[in-house]
PDB file of C-alpha atoms in Angstrom:
ATOM      1  CA  MET Q 635      18.366  -1.242 -33.826  1.00 73.00           C
ATOM      2  CA  LYS Q 636      19.483   1.857 -35.705  1.00 91.00           C
ATOM      3  CA  ASN Q 637      18.710   4.040 -32.682  1.00 96.00           C
ATOM      4  CA  LYS Q 638      20.995   2.216 -30.202  1.00 97.00           C
ATOM      5  CA  PHE Q 639      24.355   3.730 -29.197  1.00 97.00           C
ATOM      6  CA  ASN Q 640      26.972   3.534 -26.475  1.00 97.00           C
ATOM      7  CA  TYR Q 641      26.495   6.258 -23.881  1.00 97.00           C
ATOM      8  CA  SER Q 642      30.183   7.228 -23.890  1.00 96.00           C
ATOM      9  CA  GLU Q 643      30.017   7.926 -27.630  1.00 94.00           C
ATOM     10  CA  ALA Q 644      26.841  10.021 -27.609  1.00 94.00           C
ATOM     11  CA  ASP Q 645      26.761  13.175 -29.736  1.00 96.00           C
ATOM     12  CA  LEU Q 646      24.072  15.774 -30.321  1.00 98.00           C
ATOM     13  CA  ALA Q 647      24.052  15.564 -34.121  1.00 97.00           C
ATOM     14  CA  THR Q 648      23.112  11.880 -33.992  1.00 97.00           C
ATOM     15  CA  PHE Q 649      20.652  12.576 -31.190  1.00 98.00           C
ATOM     16  CA  ASP Q 650      18.891  15.192 -33.339  1.00 97.00           C
ATOM     17  CA  THR Q 651      18.656  12.893 -36.347  1.00 97.00           C
ATOM     18  CA  ILE Q 652      17.356   9.882 -34.426  1.00 98.00           C
ATOM     19  CA  MET Q 653      14.871  11.853 -32.339  1.00 98.00           C
ATOM     20  CA  ALA Q 654      13.469  13.580 -35.421  1.00 97.00           C
ATOM     21  CA  ASP Q 655      13.108  10.284 -37.261  1.00 97.00           C
ATOM     22  CA  CYS Q 656      12.265   7.680 -34.593  1.00 98.00           C
ATOM     23  CA  GLY Q 657      11.301   9.787 -31.586  1.00 98.00           C
ATOM     24  CA  TRP Q 658      13.350   7.580 -29.218  1.00 98.00           C
ATOM     25  CA  ILE Q 659      17.015   6.727 -28.678  1.00 98.00           C
ATOM     26  CA  VAL Q 660      18.864   4.119 -26.600  1.00 98.00           C
ATOM     27  CA  TYR Q 661      22.159   4.697 -24.781  1.00 98.00           C
ATOM     28  CA  GLU Q 662      23.759   1.476 -23.586  1.00 98.00           C
ATOM     29  CA  ASP Q 663      26.231   1.162 -20.676  1.00 97.00           C
ATOM     30  CA  ALA Q 664      25.083   4.419 -19.100  1.00 98.00           C
ATOM     31  CA  LEU Q 665      24.970   3.263 -15.454  1.00 98.00           C
ATOM     32  CA  ASP Q 666      27.349   0.885 -13.725  1.00 96.00           C
ATOM     33  CA  VAL Q 667      25.898  -2.390 -12.479  1.00 96.00           C
ATOM     34  CA  ASP Q 668      26.342  -1.633  -8.774  1.00 97.00           C
ATOM     35  CA  PHE Q 669      24.312   1.575  -9.029  1.00 98.00           C
ATOM     36  CA  VAL Q 670      21.616  -0.193 -11.045  1.00 98.00           C
ATOM     37  CA  ASP Q 671      21.341  -2.849  -8.341  1.00 97.00           C
ATOM     38  CA  GLU Q 672      21.228  -0.195  -5.612  1.00 97.00           C
ATOM     39  CA  ILE Q 673      18.296   1.477  -7.354  1.00 98.00           C
ATOM     40  CA  ALA Q 674      16.492  -1.800  -8.055  1.00 97.00           C
ATOM     41  CA  ASN Q 675      16.834  -3.033  -4.471  1.00 96.00           C
ATOM     42  CA  SER Q 676      15.446   0.232  -3.094  1.00 96.00           C
ATOM     43  CA  LEU Q 677      12.188  -0.293  -4.986  1.00 97.00           C
ATOM     44  CA  VAL Q 678      11.057  -3.083  -2.650  1.00 96.00           C
ATOM     45  CA  ASN Q 679      10.308  -0.876   0.356  1.00 95.00           C
ATOM     46  CA  ALA Q 680       9.286   2.050  -1.837  1.00 96.00           C
ATOM     47  CA  TYR Q 681       6.636  -0.075  -3.538  1.00 95.00           C
ATOM     48  CA  ASP Q 682       5.290  -1.429  -0.258  1.00 96.00           C
ATOM     49  CA  GLU Q 683       4.793   2.115   1.021  1.00 96.00           C
ATOM     50  CA  ARG Q 684       3.018   3.295  -2.120  1.00 96.00           C
ATOM     51  CA  ARG Q 685       0.968   0.134  -2.513  1.00 95.00           C
ATOM     52  CA  LYS Q 686      -0.660   0.685   0.873  1.00 96.00           C
ATOM     53  CA  ILE Q 687      -1.823   4.134  -0.266  1.00 96.00           C
ATOM     54  CA  GLN Q 688      -3.056   2.812  -3.627  1.00 95.00           C
ATOM     55  CA  VAL Q 689      -5.106   0.124  -1.859  1.00 95.00           C
ATOM     56  CA  LYS Q 690      -6.448   2.548   0.767  1.00 95.00           C
ATOM     57  CA  ASN Q 691      -7.641   4.957  -1.922  1.00 96.00           C
ATOM     58  CA  GLY Q 692      -9.281   2.268  -4.053  1.00 95.00           C
ATOM     59  CA  ILE Q 693      -7.032   2.443  -7.112  1.00 93.00           C
ATOM     60  CA  ALA Q 694      -5.005  -0.743  -6.620  1.00 90.00           C
ATOM     61  CA  ALA Q 695      -6.358  -2.602  -9.663  1.00 86.00           C
ATOM     62  CA  VAL Q 696      -4.800  -0.313 -12.282  1.00 86.00           C
ATOM     63  CA  MET Q 697      -1.674   0.545 -10.297  1.00 91.00           C
ATOM     64  CA  ASN Q 698      -0.054  -2.900 -10.008  1.00 90.00           C
ATOM     65  CA  GLY Q 699       3.718  -2.541 -10.108  1.00 93.00           C
ATOM     66  CA  THR Q 700       3.736   1.248 -10.443  1.00 94.00           C
ATOM     67  CA  LEU Q 701       5.662   3.565  -8.131  1.00 96.00           C
ATOM     68  CA  HIS Q 702       5.354   7.338  -8.328  1.00 97.00           C
ATOM     69  CA  HIS Q 703       7.441  10.204  -6.955  1.00 97.00           C
ATOM     70  CA  LEU Q 704      10.592   8.523  -5.715  1.00 97.00           C
ATOM     71  CA  VAL Q 705      12.322  11.833  -4.982  1.00 97.00           C
ATOM     72  CA  GLU Q 706      13.272  11.436  -1.330  1.00 95.00           C
ATOM     73  CA  LYS Q 707      16.062  12.799   0.844  1.00 94.00           C
ATOM     74  CA  ASP Q 708      17.618   9.460   1.793  1.00 90.00           C
ATOM     75  CA  ALA Q 709      16.959   7.345  -1.314  1.00 90.00           C
ATOM     76  CA  PHE Q 710      18.841   6.978  -4.604  1.00 96.00           C
ATOM     77  CA  SER Q 711      17.090   9.820  -6.425  1.00 97.00           C
ATOM     78  CA  LEU Q 712      19.303  12.750  -5.448  1.00 97.00           C
ATOM     79  CA  LYS Q 713      22.429  10.715  -6.177  1.00 97.00           C
ATOM     80  CA  PHE Q 714      20.993   9.794  -9.573  1.00 98.00           C
ATOM     81  CA  LEU Q 715      19.961  13.330 -10.490  1.00 98.00           C
ATOM     82  CA  ASP Q 716      23.332  14.682  -9.359  1.00 98.00           C
ATOM     83  CA  GLN Q 717      25.030  12.515 -12.005  1.00 97.00           C
ATOM     84  CA  LYS Q 718      23.267  14.580 -14.711  1.00 98.00           C
ATOM     85  CA  TYR Q 719      22.731  11.644 -17.063  1.00 98.00           C
ATOM     86  CA  CYS Q 720      21.956  12.855 -20.611  1.00 98.00           C
ATOM     87  CA  ASP Q 721      22.082  16.471 -19.435  1.00 98.00           C
ATOM     88  CA  SER Q 722      23.391  17.775 -22.765  1.00 98.00           C
ATOM     89  CA  GLN Q 723      20.682  15.930 -24.713  1.00 98.00           C
ATOM     90  CA  ILE Q 724      17.858  17.088 -22.437  1.00 98.00           C
ATOM     91  CA  ARG Q 725      19.129  20.665 -22.374  1.00 98.00           C
ATOM     92  CA  HIS Q 726      19.467  20.611 -26.167  1.00 98.00           C
ATOM     93  CA  PHE Q 727      15.990  19.105 -26.687  1.00 98.00           C
ATOM     94  CA  LEU Q 728      14.280  21.605 -24.356  1.00 98.00           C
ATOM     95  CA  ASP Q 729      16.423  24.543 -25.498  1.00 97.00           C
ATOM     96  CA  GLY Q 730      17.865  25.495 -22.115  1.00 97.00           C
ATOM     97  CA  ASN Q 731      17.249  24.931 -18.432  1.00 98.00           C
ATOM     98  CA  TYR Q 732      14.879  22.151 -17.424  1.00 98.00           C
ATOM     99  CA  ILE Q 733      13.281  20.673 -14.319  1.00 98.00           C
ATOM    100  CA  LEU Q 734      12.111  17.267 -13.185  1.00 98.00           C
ATOM    101  CA  ASN Q 735       8.401  16.756 -13.780  1.00 98.00           C
ATOM    102  CA  SER Q 736       8.186  13.276 -12.256  1.00 98.00           C
ATOM    103  CA  LEU Q 737      10.366  10.356 -11.195  1.00 98.00           C
ATOM    104  CA  GLY Q 738       8.830   6.930 -10.704  1.00 97.00           C
ATOM    105  CA  ALA Q 739       9.304   3.272 -11.558  1.00 97.00           C
ATOM    106  CA  VAL Q 740       7.520   0.255 -12.970  1.00 96.00           C
ATOM    107  CA  ILE Q 741       7.905  -3.321 -11.729  1.00 96.00           C
ATOM    108  CA  ASN Q 742       6.436  -5.431 -14.525  1.00 94.00           C
ATOM    109  CA  LEU Q 743       5.337  -8.878 -13.296  1.00 93.00           C
ATOM    110  CA  LYS Q 744       3.581 -11.787 -14.954  1.00 92.00           C
ATOM    111  CA  GLY Q 745      -0.204 -11.397 -14.839  1.00 88.00           C
ATOM    112  CA  ASP Q 746      -0.192  -7.699 -13.988  1.00 87.00           C
ATOM    113  CA  ASN Q 747      -2.245  -5.325 -16.137  1.00 84.00           C
ATOM    114  CA  PRO Q 748      -1.380  -1.759 -15.047  1.00 87.00           C
ATOM    115  CA  TYR Q 749      -2.375   1.346 -16.968  1.00 88.00           C
ATOM    116  CA  VAL Q 750       1.113   1.650 -18.508  1.00 89.00           C
ATOM    117  CA  GLN Q 751       0.275  -1.333 -20.742  1.00 92.00           C
ATOM    118  CA  ASN Q 752      -2.333   0.822 -22.498  1.00 95.00           C
ATOM    119  CA  ILE Q 753      -1.281   2.633 -25.661  1.00 96.00           C
ATOM    120  CA  HIS Q 754      -0.515   6.154 -24.500  1.00 96.00           C
ATOM    121  CA  ARG Q 755       1.786   9.137 -24.663  1.00 96.00           C
ATOM    122  CA  ASP Q 756       3.125  10.901 -21.595  1.00 95.00           C
ATOM    123  CA  ILE Q 757       1.914  14.419 -22.265  1.00 95.00           C
ATOM    124  CA  ARG Q 758      -1.786  15.205 -22.288  1.00 90.00           C
ATOM    125  CA  SER Q 759      -1.705  17.819 -25.052  1.00 93.00           C
ATOM    126  CA  TYR Q 760       0.020  17.266 -28.396  1.00 95.00           C
ATOM    127  CA  THR Q 761       2.761  19.878 -28.726  1.00 94.00           C
ATOM    128  CA  GLY Q 762       4.034  19.161 -32.238  1.00 93.00           C
ATOM    129  CA  ASN Q 763       7.382  20.745 -32.963  1.00 93.00           C
ATOM    130  CA  PHE Q 764       7.379  22.703 -29.718  1.00 96.00           C
ATOM    131  CA  LYS Q 765       9.432  20.591 -27.347  1.00 97.00           C
ATOM    132  CA  LEU Q 766       7.935  20.852 -23.887  1.00 97.00           C
ATOM    133  CA  MET Q 767       8.737  17.488 -22.266  1.00 98.00           C
ATOM    134  CA  ILE Q 768      11.144  14.586 -22.743  1.00 98.00           C
ATOM    135  CA  GLN Q 769      10.928  11.153 -21.119  1.00 98.00           C
ATOM    136  CA  MET Q 770      13.716   9.003 -19.694  1.00 98.00           C
ATOM    137  CA  MET Q 771      13.680   5.315 -18.865  1.00 98.00           C
ATOM    138  CA  VAL Q 772      16.511   3.723 -16.881  1.00 98.00           C
ATOM    139  CA  ILE Q 773      16.644  -0.011 -17.526  1.00 98.00           C
ATOM    140  CA  LEU Q 774      17.081  -2.008 -14.310  1.00 98.00           C
ATOM    141  CA  ASP Q 775      16.648  -5.488 -15.861  1.00 98.00           C
ATOM    142  CA  ASP Q 776      17.372  -6.647 -19.390  1.00 98.00           C
ATOM    143  CA  PHE Q 777      14.352  -5.908 -21.590  1.00 98.00           C
ATOM    144  CA  THR Q 778      13.338  -8.909 -23.725  1.00 97.00           C
ATOM    145  CA  LEU Q 779      10.357  -9.865 -25.851  1.00 97.00           C
ATOM    146  CA  GLU Q 780       9.394 -12.407 -23.196  1.00 97.00           C
ATOM    147  CA  ASN Q 781       9.469 -10.091 -20.156  1.00 96.00           C
ATOM    148  CA  GLY Q 782       7.609  -7.146 -21.647  1.00 96.00           C
ATOM    149  CA  ALA Q 783       9.996  -4.912 -23.563  1.00 97.00           C
ATOM    150  CA  THR Q 784       8.229  -1.603 -24.233  1.00 98.00           C
ATOM    151  CA  HIS Q 785       6.465  -1.042 -27.568  1.00 98.00           C
ATOM    152  CA  PHE Q 786       7.418   2.229 -29.303  1.00 98.00           C
ATOM    153  CA  LEU Q 787       5.646   3.307 -32.501  1.00 98.00           C
ATOM    154  CA  SER Q 788       8.645   4.967 -34.131  1.00 98.00           C
ATOM    155  CA  GLY Q 789       7.811   8.252 -35.824  1.00 97.00           C
ATOM    156  CA  SER Q 790       4.420   8.577 -34.122  1.00 98.00           C
ATOM    157  CA  HIS Q 791       5.544  11.704 -32.289  1.00 98.00           C
ATOM    158  CA  HIS Q 792       4.634  13.493 -35.505  1.00 97.00           C
ATOM    159  CA  SER Q 793       0.997  12.349 -35.243  1.00 95.00           C
ATOM    160  CA  LYS Q 794      -1.622  13.988 -33.058  1.00 95.00           C
ATOM    161  CA  GLU Q 795      -4.102  11.115 -33.294  1.00 95.00           C
ATOM    162  CA  LYS Q 796      -3.846   7.944 -31.222  1.00 96.00           C
ATOM    163  CA  PRO Q 797      -3.150   4.938 -33.465  1.00 97.00           C
ATOM    164  CA  GLU Q 798      -5.555   2.018 -33.665  1.00 97.00           C
ATOM    165  CA  ALA Q 799      -4.432  -0.925 -31.566  1.00 97.00           C
ATOM    166  CA  ASP Q 800      -4.030  -3.324 -34.504  1.00 97.00           C
ATOM    167  CA  PHE Q 801      -1.845  -0.837 -36.369  1.00 98.00           C
ATOM    168  CA  PHE Q 802       0.167  -0.005 -33.257  1.00 98.00           C
ATOM    169  CA  TYR Q 803       1.067  -3.579 -32.324  1.00 97.00           C
ATOM    170  CA  LYS Q 804       1.743  -4.582 -35.941  1.00 98.00           C
ATOM    171  CA  ASN Q 805       4.106  -1.666 -36.583  1.00 98.00           C
ATOM    172  CA  SER Q 806       5.664  -0.817 -33.221  1.00 97.00           C
ATOM    173  CA  ASP Q 807       9.290  -1.545 -32.401  1.00 98.00           C
ATOM    174  CA  ARG Q 808      10.322  -3.291 -29.190  1.00 98.00           C
ATOM    175  CA  ALA Q 809      12.917  -1.831 -26.835  1.00 98.00           C
ATOM    176  CA  ILE Q 810      15.162  -4.885 -26.479  1.00 98.00           C
ATOM    177  CA  VAL Q 811      17.908  -3.309 -24.392  1.00 98.00           C
ATOM    178  CA  LYS Q 812      20.381  -4.216 -21.687  1.00 97.00           C
ATOM    179  CA  LYS Q 813      20.324  -3.485 -17.974  1.00 98.00           C
ATOM    180  CA  GLY Q 814      22.058  -0.180 -17.285  1.00 98.00           C
ATOM    181  CA  SER Q 815      20.838   1.452 -20.493  1.00 98.00           C
ATOM    182  CA  ILE Q 816      18.941   4.738 -20.780  1.00 98.00           C
ATOM    183  CA  ILE Q 817      16.119   5.393 -23.228  1.00 98.00           C
ATOM    184  CA  LEU Q 818      15.171   8.966 -24.076  1.00 98.00           C
ATOM    185  CA  PHE Q 819      11.990   9.624 -26.029  1.00 98.00           C
ATOM    186  CA  ASP Q 820       9.825  12.493 -27.213  1.00 98.00           C
ATOM    187  CA  SER Q 821       6.799  12.821 -24.942  1.00 98.00           C
ATOM    188  CA  ASN Q 822       4.533  12.961 -27.997  1.00 98.00           C
ATOM    189  CA  LEU Q 823       5.553   9.393 -28.929  1.00 98.00           C
ATOM    190  CA  TRP Q 824       2.880   6.687 -28.666  1.00 98.00           C
ATOM    191  CA  HIS Q 825       4.066   3.667 -26.685  1.00 98.00           C
ATOM    192  CA  ALA Q 826       2.961   0.907 -24.301  1.00 97.00           C
ATOM    193  CA  SER Q 827       4.607  -1.395 -21.820  1.00 96.00           C
ATOM    194  CA  GLY Q 828       4.710  -5.007 -22.956  1.00 95.00           C
ATOM    195  CA  LYS Q 829       3.279  -7.941 -21.021  1.00 95.00           C
ATOM    196  CA  ASN Q 830       5.655 -10.025 -18.945  1.00 96.00           C
ATOM    197  CA  HIS Q 831       5.296 -13.742 -19.757  1.00 96.00           C
ATOM    198  CA  THR Q 832       8.174 -14.859 -17.522  1.00 96.00           C
ATOM    199  CA  ASN Q 833       8.388 -15.594 -13.815  1.00 96.00           C
ATOM    200  CA  GLY Q 834      10.939 -12.832 -13.301  1.00 95.00           C
ATOM    201  CA  GLN Q 835      10.466  -9.100 -12.845  1.00 95.00           C
ATOM    202  CA  ARG Q 836      11.186  -6.397 -15.401  1.00 96.00           C
ATOM    203  CA  ARG Q 837      11.974  -3.130 -13.643  1.00 97.00           C
ATOM    204  CA  THR Q 838      12.615   0.362 -14.953  1.00 98.00           C
ATOM    205  CA  LEU Q 839      12.786   3.929 -13.730  1.00 98.00           C
ATOM    206  CA  THR Q 840      10.474   6.308 -15.559  1.00 98.00           C
ATOM    207  CA  MET Q 841      10.849  10.059 -15.469  1.00 98.00           C
ATOM    208  CA  ALA Q 842       9.942  13.223 -17.313  1.00 98.00           C
ATOM    209  CA  PHE Q 843      11.839  16.484 -17.695  1.00 98.00           C
ATOM    210  CA  THR Q 844      10.216  19.718 -18.855  1.00 98.00           C
ATOM    211  CA  ARG Q 845      10.871  23.371 -19.483  1.00 98.00           C
ATOM    212  CA  PRO Q 846      10.866  25.045 -16.045  1.00 97.00           C
ATOM    213  CA  PHE Q 847       7.514  26.818 -16.409  1.00 96.00           C
ATOM    214  CA  PHE Q 848       5.634  23.519 -16.801  1.00 96.00           C
ATOM    215  CA  LYS Q 849       3.882  22.425 -13.591  1.00 96.00           C
ATOM    216  CA  GLN Q 850       5.473  19.462 -11.788  1.00 97.00           C
ATOM    217  CA  GLN Q 851       3.338  16.404 -11.035  1.00 97.00           C
ATOM    218  CA  LEU Q 852       4.373  16.783  -7.403  1.00 97.00           C
ATOM    219  CA  ASP Q 853       5.839  19.901  -5.793  1.00 97.00           C
ATOM    220  CA  TYR Q 854       9.299  18.500  -5.072  1.00 97.00           C
ATOM    221  CA  PRO Q 855      10.732  21.659  -3.447  1.00 97.00           C
ATOM    222  CA  ARG Q 856       7.819  21.847  -1.022  1.00 95.00           C
ATOM    223  CA  ALA Q 857       7.897  18.072  -0.414  1.00 96.00           C
ATOM    224  CA  LEU Q 858      11.622  18.081   0.363  1.00 97.00           C
ATOM    225  CA  GLY Q 859      11.458  21.427   2.152  1.00 96.00           C
ATOM    226  CA  TYR Q 860      12.714  24.888   1.217  1.00 94.00           C
ATOM    227  CA  THR Q 861      15.350  24.762   3.962  1.00 95.00           C
ATOM    228  CA  PHE Q 862      16.608  21.412   2.653  1.00 97.00           C
ATOM    229  CA  GLY Q 863      17.052  22.982  -0.764  1.00 96.00           C
ATOM    230  CA  GLU Q 864      19.449  25.575   0.616  1.00 95.00           C
ATOM    231  CA  GLY Q 865      22.025  22.822   1.163  1.00 96.00           C
ATOM    232  CA  LEU Q 866      21.821  21.428  -2.374  1.00 97.00           C
ATOM    233  CA  ASN Q 867      24.245  22.271  -5.168  1.00 97.00           C
ATOM    234  CA  GLU Q 868      23.003  24.535  -7.937  1.00 97.00           C
ATOM    235  CA  SER Q 869      22.498  21.695 -10.394  1.00 97.00           C
ATOM    236  CA  LEU Q 870      20.124  19.838  -8.050  1.00 98.00           C
ATOM    237  CA  ARG Q 871      18.303  23.036  -7.102  1.00 97.00           C
ATOM    238  CA  GLN Q 872      17.656  23.634 -10.792  1.00 98.00           C
ATOM    239  CA  VAL Q 873      16.478  20.160 -11.795  1.00 98.00           C
ATOM    240  CA  LEU Q 874      14.311  19.698  -8.683  1.00 98.00           C
ATOM    241  CA  GLY Q 875      12.486  22.949  -9.398  1.00 98.00           C
ATOM    242  CA  TYR Q 876      13.786  25.199  -6.610  1.00 97.00           C
ATOM    243  CA  ASN Q 877      14.477  27.921  -9.194  1.00 97.00           C
ATOM    244  CA  ALA Q 878      10.961  27.786 -10.658  1.00 97.00           C
ATOM    245  CA  ARG Q 879       8.611  27.942  -7.653  1.00 96.00           C
ATOM    246  CA  THR Q 880       5.336  29.822  -7.293  1.00 94.00           C
ATOM    247  CA  PRO Q 881       5.013  32.321  -4.415  1.00 94.00           C
ATOM    248  CA  GLU Q 882       2.175  31.572  -1.996  1.00 91.00           C
ATOM    249  CA  ASN Q 883       1.853  35.057  -0.482  1.00 94.00           C
ATOM    250  CA  LEU Q 884       2.760  38.683  -1.137  1.00 93.00           C
ATOM    251  CA  ASP Q 885       5.848  38.559   1.067  1.00 95.00           C
ATOM    252  CA  GLU Q 886       7.303  35.757  -1.067  1.00 93.00           C
ATOM    253  CA  TYR Q 887       6.308  37.654  -4.215  1.00 94.00           C
ATOM    254  CA  TYR Q 888       7.846  41.031  -3.319  1.00 94.00           C
ATOM    255  CA  GLN Q 889      11.508  40.050  -3.142  1.00 95.00           C
ATOM    256  CA  PRO Q 890      14.718  41.255  -4.787  1.00 95.00           C
ATOM    257  CA  VAL Q 891      15.652  39.298  -7.902  1.00 93.00           C
ATOM    258  CA  GLU Q 892      18.190  37.046  -6.200  1.00 91.00           C
ATOM    259  CA  LYS Q 893      15.596  35.897  -3.631  1.00 92.00           C
ATOM    260  CA  ARG Q 894      12.615  35.460  -5.928  1.00 94.00           C
ATOM    261  CA  MET Q 895      10.865  32.084  -6.064  1.00 94.00           C
ATOM    262  CA  TYR Q 896      10.991  32.109  -9.873  1.00 95.00           C
ATOM    263  CA  GLN Q 897      14.542  32.855 -10.904  1.00 94.00           C
ATOM    264  CA  PRO Q 898      15.776  34.306 -14.222  1.00 94.00           C
ATOM    265  CA  GLY Q 899      16.659  31.861 -16.990  1.00 93.00           C
ATOM    266  CA  GLN Q 900      13.669  29.572 -16.456  1.00 94.00           C
ATOM    267  CA  GLY Q 901      11.834  30.387 -19.673  1.00 86.00           C
TER     268      GLY Q 901
END
């Protein structure tokens, strides 16, 4: 694929060209195998916990194999975010500081039919040339044609209208990539998870990063706790959204600049 590169050799000029043309780019050998396995193994208990809630709330049928909001104090997420994978590309794409909008995972199994297999894009409103959100996938198992490698309709980030299914599947490219790779793609890009025809699992992390003023899917600072955030380094405070919070009362609103919930430099 013309949009596949080694992570250690990444440069912003190539990133710009590929993202403008294709709308998605692959960086191989981004994570070491041990860390990939640590993340993948942690999904077992995380899925069990979330599956119980999906079943209880009557949405199990369309949520098979999907895990949402894996940002937790004692899991892999803070370690992952602290590594700042693709930080220069994300910062460049979003023109400055950014925050995490969501961090989840997909466990693609034979016979499952979750909503991520529908043709979709990951931002509700088409934003055109204004870059508001960028997606990241972290590949936890080799992606193959047989186990459901994701379909990407290259160049479709320039189109507001959803493509017809026949056109999409005839013209889309497949993300045939190795375990430990990272895929970045424009949130306007039309894509769909493939179907797994094997007896194995095909796992990936899925996340979105946005400009800081864009509302998070889950309030990570409040979920983790404001006191917990005081012990984080500045990089994690930024990406988790601690510098872009909304005051809930007048006392939180009327504060000197250095103590404000919404800090300078957040757009």
